[in-house]
Amino acid sequence: MAAVEGVRHRTVEANGVRLHVAEAGPEGAAAPAVLLLHGFPDLWYGWRHQMAALAARGYRAVAPDLRGYGDSGAPPDASAYTTFHAVGDLVALIADLGQPQVFVVGHDWGAIVAWQLCLLRPDLVRALVNLSVVYHPRQPERSPLQTIRAACGEDHYMCRFQEPGVAEAEFARYDIKYVFNKTFGMRKPAALILPKDKSFFDSLDSDGTCPPWLSEEDISYYAEKFSKTGFTGGFNYYRCIDLNWELSAPWTCAPIKVPSKFIVGDLDITYNTPGVQDYIHKGGFKASVPNLEDVVVMEGVSHFINQEKPNEVSDHICEFFSKFL
């Protein structure tokens, strides 16, 4: 395991799944805890910079590998990767921390899970900072995949990830370090479309070299972990998109009321998905998250914002959470 200074590791039995948890900062229940939730294809390791910054300011930074990732357990059934399952894992983890409330930061799928945690258990969350992925309340008219297909067509990457085994086979065709260099290097400000006559990685705009904000050691850590687990756990979150929608019917049109801040890069594929910028900047997002206190759009920054601009993101997180201490 890559040694990151000041980070300790342990295992928590949560909701029937073994969660690997990385922590930094003061131990015990006295220090305010911050849950850091990663996305795809990522791990707790993606938060290493924020963990150091939070620990230096007296927070207990807690970054689990979500179910299906890294050193956490990976249920075999694809339907075990709904946001409800992930929130159940986090509720158990928060109980283990011994605190009535925690701060939460999410990126990518971690942001989606964080929004869901705030929707289902707002009593557990003091304040939230989410990166890259906005909150859209459940709409009854059509499912998320139907919406994606209507806006972007069948070749949108989320559609390409749906059939079990297909995306796994595409990823397996390439050297795993190349996979991470290509993925982390994406900078094209557009929805990610994967034409069926091209492979996933032929469709990405990056050249396959290590991005300047990562080291070869960083890439090696990701390669080591995903060589052992594969990518199925991560793909299964995408395969539950419509199942999440079905299970969320009781929360149709429900707002998020937790105090929140949102940060995104202007090159992020999520920010450049059709309709998202209008939703963020023309009132829709604020209506759905009435206690949204700030939206930050970083110029020249792509999807993996917490690693590309670690100091700026850490400062935003700490500044926002300091209001609630």
Short mmCIF file of C-alpha atoms in Angstrom, two decimals:
data_model
loop_
_atom_site.label_atom_id
_atom_site.label_comp_id
_atom_site.label_asym_id
_atom_site.label_seq_id
_atom_site.Cartn_x
_atom_site.Cartn_y
_atom_site.Cartn_z
CA MET A 1 0.00 0.00 0.00
CA ALA A 2 1.30 3.46 -0.90
CA ALA A 3 2.41 5.23 2.24
CA VAL A 4 0.89 8.69 2.56
CA GLU A 5 2.31 10.65 5.45
CA GLY A 6 -0.09 11.07 8.35
CA VAL A 7 -2.69 8.63 6.97
CA ARG A 8 -3.73 5.57 8.98
CA HIS A 9 -5.87 2.68 7.74
CA ARG A 10 -8.49 0.47 9.32
CA THR A 11 -11.51 -1.67 8.45
CA VAL A 12 -15.11 -1.02 9.48
CA GLU A 13 -17.92 -3.57 9.19
CA ALA A 14 -20.73 -1.48 7.78
CA ASN A 15 -24.15 -2.56 6.53
CA GLY A 16 -22.92 -6.07 5.81
CA VAL A 17 -19.90 -4.88 3.82
CA ARG A 18 -16.27 -4.52 4.88
CA LEU A 19 -15.20 -0.90 4.33
CA HIS A 20 -11.56 0.07 4.11
CA VAL A 21 -11.21 3.52 5.69
CA ALA A 22 -8.26 5.90 5.48
CA GLU A 23 -8.04 8.60 8.15
CA ALA A 24 -5.89 11.60 8.99
CA GLY A 25 -5.95 14.18 11.77
CA PRO A 26 -7.00 13.79 15.40
CA GLU A 27 -8.38 10.43 16.47
CA GLY A 28 -11.52 9.98 18.52
CA ALA A 29 -14.89 11.69 18.56
CA ALA A 30 -13.76 15.11 19.80
CA ALA A 31 -12.49 16.51 16.48
CA PRO A 32 -15.09 17.38 13.79
CA ALA A 33 -15.15 14.61 11.19
CA VAL A 34 -15.20 15.13 7.43
CA LEU A 35 -16.32 12.26 5.19
CA LEU A 36 -14.60 12.33 1.78
CA LEU A 37 -16.40 10.28 -0.88
CA HIS A 38 -14.66 9.37 -4.15
CA GLY A 39 -16.04 8.65 -7.59
CA PHE A 40 -15.11 6.57 -10.66
CA PRO A 41 -12.46 5.36 -11.28
CA ASP A 42 -11.02 6.51 -7.99
CA LEU A 43 -10.27 5.50 -4.40
CA TRP A 44 -9.74 7.09 -1.00
CA TYR A 45 -6.33 8.03 -2.45
CA GLY A 46 -7.88 10.76 -4.57
CA TRP A 47 -8.43 12.76 -1.37
CA ARG A 48 -4.84 12.55 -0.06
CA HIS A 49 -4.25 16.30 -0.52
CA GLN A 50 -7.51 17.31 1.18
CA MET A 51 -6.86 14.87 4.02
CA ALA A 52 -3.58 16.59 4.81
CA ALA A 53 -5.15 20.05 4.61
CA LEU A 54 -8.09 19.11 6.82
CA ALA A 55 -5.88 17.35 9.37
CA ALA A 56 -3.65 20.44 9.59
CA ARG A 57 -6.74 22.47 10.52
CA GLY A 58 -7.83 20.07 13.27
CA TYR A 59 -10.43 18.01 11.38
CA ARG A 60 -10.64 14.23 11.41
CA ALA A 61 -10.53 13.41 7.68
CA VAL A 62 -12.23 10.08 6.90
CA ALA A 63 -12.01 8.68 3.36
CA PRO A 64 -13.50 5.23 2.74
CA ASP A 65 -13.11 3.11 -0.36
CA LEU A 66 -16.77 2.82 -1.39
CA ARG A 67 -18.19 -0.69 -1.74
CA GLY A 68 -16.77 -2.37 -4.82
CA TYR A 69 -13.54 -0.36 -4.75
CA GLY A 70 -10.01 -0.86 -3.48
CA ASP A 71 -9.74 -2.74 -0.21
CA SER A 72 -13.47 -2.61 0.59
CA GLY A 73 -15.84 -5.51 0.05
CA ALA A 74 -17.47 -6.01 -3.34
CA PRO A 75 -20.89 -7.71 -3.36
CA PRO A 76 -21.25 -9.84 -6.50
CA ASP A 77 -24.79 -8.73 -7.40
CA ALA A 78 -24.89 -5.57 -9.54
CA SER A 79 -28.12 -4.49 -7.86
CA ALA A 80 -26.21 -4.12 -4.55
CA TYR A 81 -24.67 -0.84 -5.77
CA THR A 82 -27.60 1.55 -5.46
CA THR A 83 -27.14 4.87 -3.72
CA PHE A 84 -29.37 3.46 -0.97
CA HIS A 85 -26.82 0.71 -0.29
CA ALA A 86 -23.98 3.24 -0.29
CA VAL A 87 -25.84 5.56 2.08
CA GLY A 88 -26.47 2.61 4.38
CA ASP A 89 -22.72 1.98 4.44
CA LEU A 90 -22.09 5.62 5.36
CA VAL A 91 -24.72 5.68 8.10
CA ALA A 92 -22.95 2.72 9.71
CA LEU A 93 -19.56 4.42 9.27
CA ILE A 94 -20.83 7.65 10.87
CA ALA A 95 -22.13 5.63 13.82
CA ASP A 96 -18.69 4.05 14.13
CA LEU A 97 -17.12 7.52 14.30
CA GLY A 98 -19.21 8.28 17.37
CA GLN A 99 -20.40 11.69 16.19
CA PRO A 100 -23.99 12.90 15.82
CA GLN A 101 -23.13 14.83 12.65
CA VAL A 102 -20.29 14.99 10.13
CA PHE A 103 -19.21 17.28 7.32
CA VAL A 104 -19.33 15.65 3.88
CA VAL A 105 -17.40 16.20 0.65
CA GLY A 106 -18.15 14.24 -2.52
CA HIS A 107 -16.79 14.04 -6.05
CA ASP A 108 -18.35 12.36 -9.09
CA TRP A 109 -20.27 9.29 -7.83
CA GLY A 110 -19.21 10.31 -4.34
CA ALA A 111 -21.14 13.54 -4.89
CA ILE A 112 -24.23 11.60 -5.99
CA VAL A 113 -24.01 9.45 -2.86
CA ALA A 114 -23.47 12.58 -0.74
CA TRP A 115 -26.59 14.25 -2.18
CA GLN A 116 -28.52 11.06 -1.41
CA LEU A 117 -27.19 10.98 2.16
CA CYS A 118 -28.38 14.57 2.62
CA LEU A 119 -31.77 13.66 1.18
CA LEU A 120 -32.32 10.53 3.29
CA ARG A 121 -30.50 11.46 6.50
CA PRO A 122 -30.06 15.25 6.68
CA ASP A 123 -29.83 14.95 10.46
CA LEU A 124 -26.38 13.39 10.06
CA VAL A 125 -24.82 16.12 7.90
CA ARG A 126 -23.66 19.49 9.22
CA ALA A 127 -22.73 20.89 5.81
CA LEU A 128 -21.80 19.63 2.36
CA VAL A 129 -19.28 20.51 -0.34
CA ASN A 130 -19.81 18.63 -3.60
CA LEU A 131 -17.57 18.60 -6.64
CA SER A 132 -18.51 18.12 -10.31
CA VAL A 133 -22.00 16.58 -10.07
CA VAL A 134 -25.08 18.69 -9.30
CA TYR A 135 -28.22 17.51 -7.56
CA HIS A 136 -31.24 16.86 -9.77
CA PRO A 137 -34.46 16.00 -7.88
CA ARG A 138 -36.21 12.87 -9.09
CA GLN A 139 -38.61 13.62 -11.91
CA PRO A 140 -41.48 11.16 -12.52
CA GLU A 141 -41.78 11.64 -16.29
CA ARG A 142 -38.82 9.52 -17.39
CA SER A 143 -35.86 7.67 -15.97
CA PRO A 144 -32.30 9.07 -15.93
CA LEU A 145 -31.13 6.79 -18.74
CA GLN A 146 -34.09 7.85 -20.85
CA THR A 147 -33.13 11.47 -20.19
CA ILE A 148 -29.49 10.83 -21.09
CA ARG A 149 -30.42 9.06 -24.32
CA ALA A 150 -32.74 11.92 -25.28
CA ALA A 151 -30.02 14.53 -24.69
CA CYS A 152 -26.88 12.69 -25.84
CA GLY A 153 -27.89 9.53 -27.69
CA GLU A 154 -27.10 5.85 -27.18
CA ASP A 155 -23.34 6.44 -27.35
CA HIS A 156 -23.13 8.44 -24.13
CA TYR A 157 -20.65 6.69 -21.85
CA MET A 158 -23.26 5.92 -19.19
CA CYS A 159 -25.26 4.00 -21.78
CA ARG A 160 -22.14 2.17 -22.93
CA PHE A 161 -21.48 1.03 -19.36
CA GLN A 162 -24.84 -0.69 -18.91
CA GLU A 163 -24.33 -4.21 -20.28
CA PRO A 164 -22.35 -6.38 -17.83
CA GLY A 165 -18.98 -7.45 -19.15
CA VAL A 166 -18.80 -5.15 -22.17
CA ALA A 167 -17.03 -2.20 -20.57
CA GLU A 168 -14.87 -4.57 -18.53
CA ALA A 169 -13.65 -6.21 -21.74
CA GLU A 170 -12.85 -2.84 -23.31
CA PHE A 171 -10.84 -1.75 -20.29
CA ALA A 172 -8.99 -5.08 -20.20
CA ARG A 173 -7.63 -4.53 -23.73
CA TYR A 174 -5.23 -1.86 -22.47
CA ASP A 175 -2.32 -1.59 -20.07
CA ILE A 176 -3.86 -0.46 -16.80
CA LYS A 177 -1.48 2.46 -16.29
CA TYR A 178 -2.44 3.70 -19.75
CA VAL A 179 -6.10 3.44 -18.72
CA PHE A 180 -5.55 5.80 -15.80
CA ASN A 181 -3.32 8.20 -17.72
CA LYS A 182 -5.97 8.50 -20.45
CA THR A 183 -8.86 8.85 -18.01
CA PHE A 184 -7.24 11.36 -15.66
CA GLY A 185 -5.97 13.33 -18.66
CA MET A 186 -9.42 14.08 -20.18
CA ARG A 187 -9.83 17.81 -20.85
CA LYS A 188 -12.34 18.13 -23.69
CA PRO A 189 -15.24 20.33 -22.45
CA ALA A 190 -18.06 18.21 -23.83
CA ALA A 191 -20.28 15.32 -22.87
CA LEU A 192 -18.37 12.05 -23.13
CA ILE A 193 -19.63 10.25 -26.24
CA LEU A 194 -18.20 6.84 -27.16
CA PRO A 195 -19.11 5.93 -30.77
CA LYS A 196 -19.58 2.20 -31.20
CA ASP A 197 -16.99 2.09 -33.99
CA LYS A 198 -14.33 3.28 -31.52
CA SER A 199 -13.08 1.86 -28.27
CA PHE A 200 -13.62 3.76 -25.04
CA PHE A 201 -10.05 4.97 -24.93
CA ASP A 202 -9.82 5.89 -28.62
CA SER A 203 -12.68 8.30 -27.88
CA LEU A 204 -10.85 10.18 -25.11
CA ASP A 205 -8.97 13.35 -25.98
CA SER A 206 -5.94 12.75 -23.73
CA ASP A 207 -2.69 11.35 -25.14
CA GLY A 208 -2.04 8.66 -22.54
CA THR A 209 0.86 10.38 -20.80
CA CYS A 210 0.79 11.07 -17.06
CA PRO A 211 -0.98 14.40 -16.36
CA PRO A 212 1.33 17.03 -14.80
CA TRP A 213 -0.67 17.10 -11.56
CA LEU A 214 -0.10 13.39 -10.95
CA SER A 215 3.09 11.40 -10.42
CA GLU A 216 4.07 8.01 -11.79
CA GLU A 217 3.79 6.77 -8.19
CA ASP A 218 0.17 7.96 -8.07
CA ILE A 219 -0.65 6.12 -11.29
CA SER A 220 1.11 3.00 -9.99
CA TYR A 221 -1.05 3.03 -6.86
CA TYR A 222 -4.26 3.14 -8.88
CA ALA A 223 -2.96 0.46 -11.23
CA GLU A 224 -2.04 -1.82 -8.34
CA LYS A 225 -5.44 -1.58 -6.68
CA PHE A 226 -7.58 -1.89 -9.82
CA SER A 227 -5.41 -4.75 -11.12
CA LYS A 228 -6.64 -6.70 -8.10
CA THR A 229 -10.30 -5.65 -8.08
CA GLY A 230 -11.10 -4.85 -11.70
CA PHE A 231 -13.61 -2.14 -12.61
CA THR A 232 -16.89 -4.05 -12.20
CA GLY A 233 -17.67 -2.52 -8.79
CA GLY A 234 -17.43 0.96 -10.26
CA PHE A 235 -19.44 0.08 -13.36
CA ASN A 236 -22.19 -1.38 -11.18
CA TYR A 237 -22.99 2.10 -9.80
CA TYR A 238 -23.83 3.14 -13.37
CA ARG A 239 -25.86 -0.03 -13.86
CA CYS A 240 -28.07 0.98 -10.93
CA ILE A 241 -28.91 4.45 -12.27
CA ASP A 242 -32.48 3.57 -13.24
CA LEU A 243 -32.92 1.31 -10.21
CA ASN A 244 -32.03 4.30 -8.01
CA TRP A 245 -34.76 6.24 -9.80
CA GLU A 246 -37.32 3.48 -9.20
CA LEU A 247 -36.48 3.25 -5.50
CA SER A 248 -36.49 7.04 -5.08
CA ALA A 249 -40.17 7.47 -5.95
CA PRO A 250 -41.09 8.59 -2.38
CA TRP A 251 -38.65 11.52 -2.78
CA THR A 252 -39.95 12.78 -6.13
CA CYS A 253 -39.12 16.50 -6.54
CA ALA A 254 -37.72 16.65 -2.98
CA PRO A 255 -35.15 19.41 -2.31
CA ILE A 256 -31.84 19.12 -0.46
CA LYS A 257 -31.93 21.39 2.60
CA VAL A 258 -28.43 20.84 4.03
CA PRO A 259 -26.16 23.93 3.75
CA SER A 260 -24.14 23.29 0.60
CA LYS A 261 -21.36 24.56 -1.64
CA PHE A 262 -20.65 23.36 -5.18
CA ILE A 263 -17.34 23.44 -7.07
CA VAL A 264 -16.73 22.45 -10.69
CA GLY A 265 -14.13 22.99 -13.41
CA ASP A 266 -15.19 24.74 -16.59
CA LEU A 267 -13.68 21.87 -18.65
CA ASP A 268 -15.50 19.15 -16.67
CA ILE A 269 -17.55 16.77 -18.82
CA THR A 270 -20.39 17.04 -16.30
CA TYR A 271 -20.45 20.86 -16.51
CA ASN A 272 -20.56 20.63 -20.30
CA THR A 273 -23.40 18.10 -20.49
CA PRO A 274 -26.36 19.67 -22.34
CA GLY A 275 -28.56 21.74 -20.02
CA VAL A 276 -26.31 21.62 -16.95
CA GLN A 277 -24.88 25.14 -17.15
CA ASP A 278 -28.32 26.66 -17.55
CA TYR A 279 -29.55 24.58 -14.62
CA ILE A 280 -26.68 25.79 -12.43
CA HIS A 281 -26.69 29.46 -13.39
CA LYS A 282 -30.34 30.22 -14.13
CA GLY A 283 -31.97 29.25 -10.84
CA GLY A 284 -32.82 25.57 -11.17
CA PHE A 285 -30.00 24.30 -8.97
CA LYS A 286 -30.70 26.87 -6.24
CA ALA A 287 -34.39 25.94 -6.28
CA SER A 288 -33.47 22.27 -5.78
CA VAL A 289 -30.88 23.06 -3.07
CA PRO A 290 -32.34 26.12 -1.30
CA ASN A 291 -29.44 26.33 1.17
CA LEU A 292 -26.85 26.31 -1.62
CA GLU A 293 -24.57 29.11 -0.45
CA ASP A 294 -22.00 29.23 -3.23
CA VAL A 295 -21.14 27.91 -6.69
CA VAL A 296 -17.48 28.06 -7.76
CA VAL A 297 -16.48 27.46 -11.40
CA MET A 298 -12.70 27.06 -11.73
CA GLU A 299 -11.27 28.14 -15.06
CA GLY A 300 -9.09 25.75 -17.04
CA VAL A 301 -9.82 22.82 -14.74
CA SER A 302 -11.21 19.44 -15.77
CA HIS A 303 -13.07 16.63 -14.02
CA PHE A 304 -10.63 15.40 -11.36
CA ILE A 305 -10.65 18.79 -9.73
CA ASN A 306 -9.65 17.77 -6.20
CA GLN A 307 -6.37 16.37 -7.54
CA GLU A 308 -5.73 18.90 -10.31
CA LYS A 309 -6.21 21.93 -8.03
CA PRO A 310 -5.74 20.42 -4.55
CA ASN A 311 -4.80 23.56 -2.62
CA GLU A 312 -7.62 25.68 -4.01
CA VAL A 313 -10.21 22.95 -3.44
CA SER A 314 -8.94 22.33 0.09
CA ASP A 315 -9.14 26.03 0.91
CA HIS A 316 -12.72 26.21 -0.38
CA ILE A 317 -13.72 23.19 1.72
CA CYS A 318 -12.10 24.45 4.93
CA GLU A 319 -13.41 27.99 4.50
CA PHE A 320 -16.97 26.76 4.06
CA PHE A 321 -16.95 24.27 6.92
CA SER A 322 -15.42 26.82 9.32
CA LYS A 323 -18.76 28.65 9.26
CA PHE A 324 -20.43 25.73 11.03
CA LEU A 325 -17.97 25.03 13.83
#
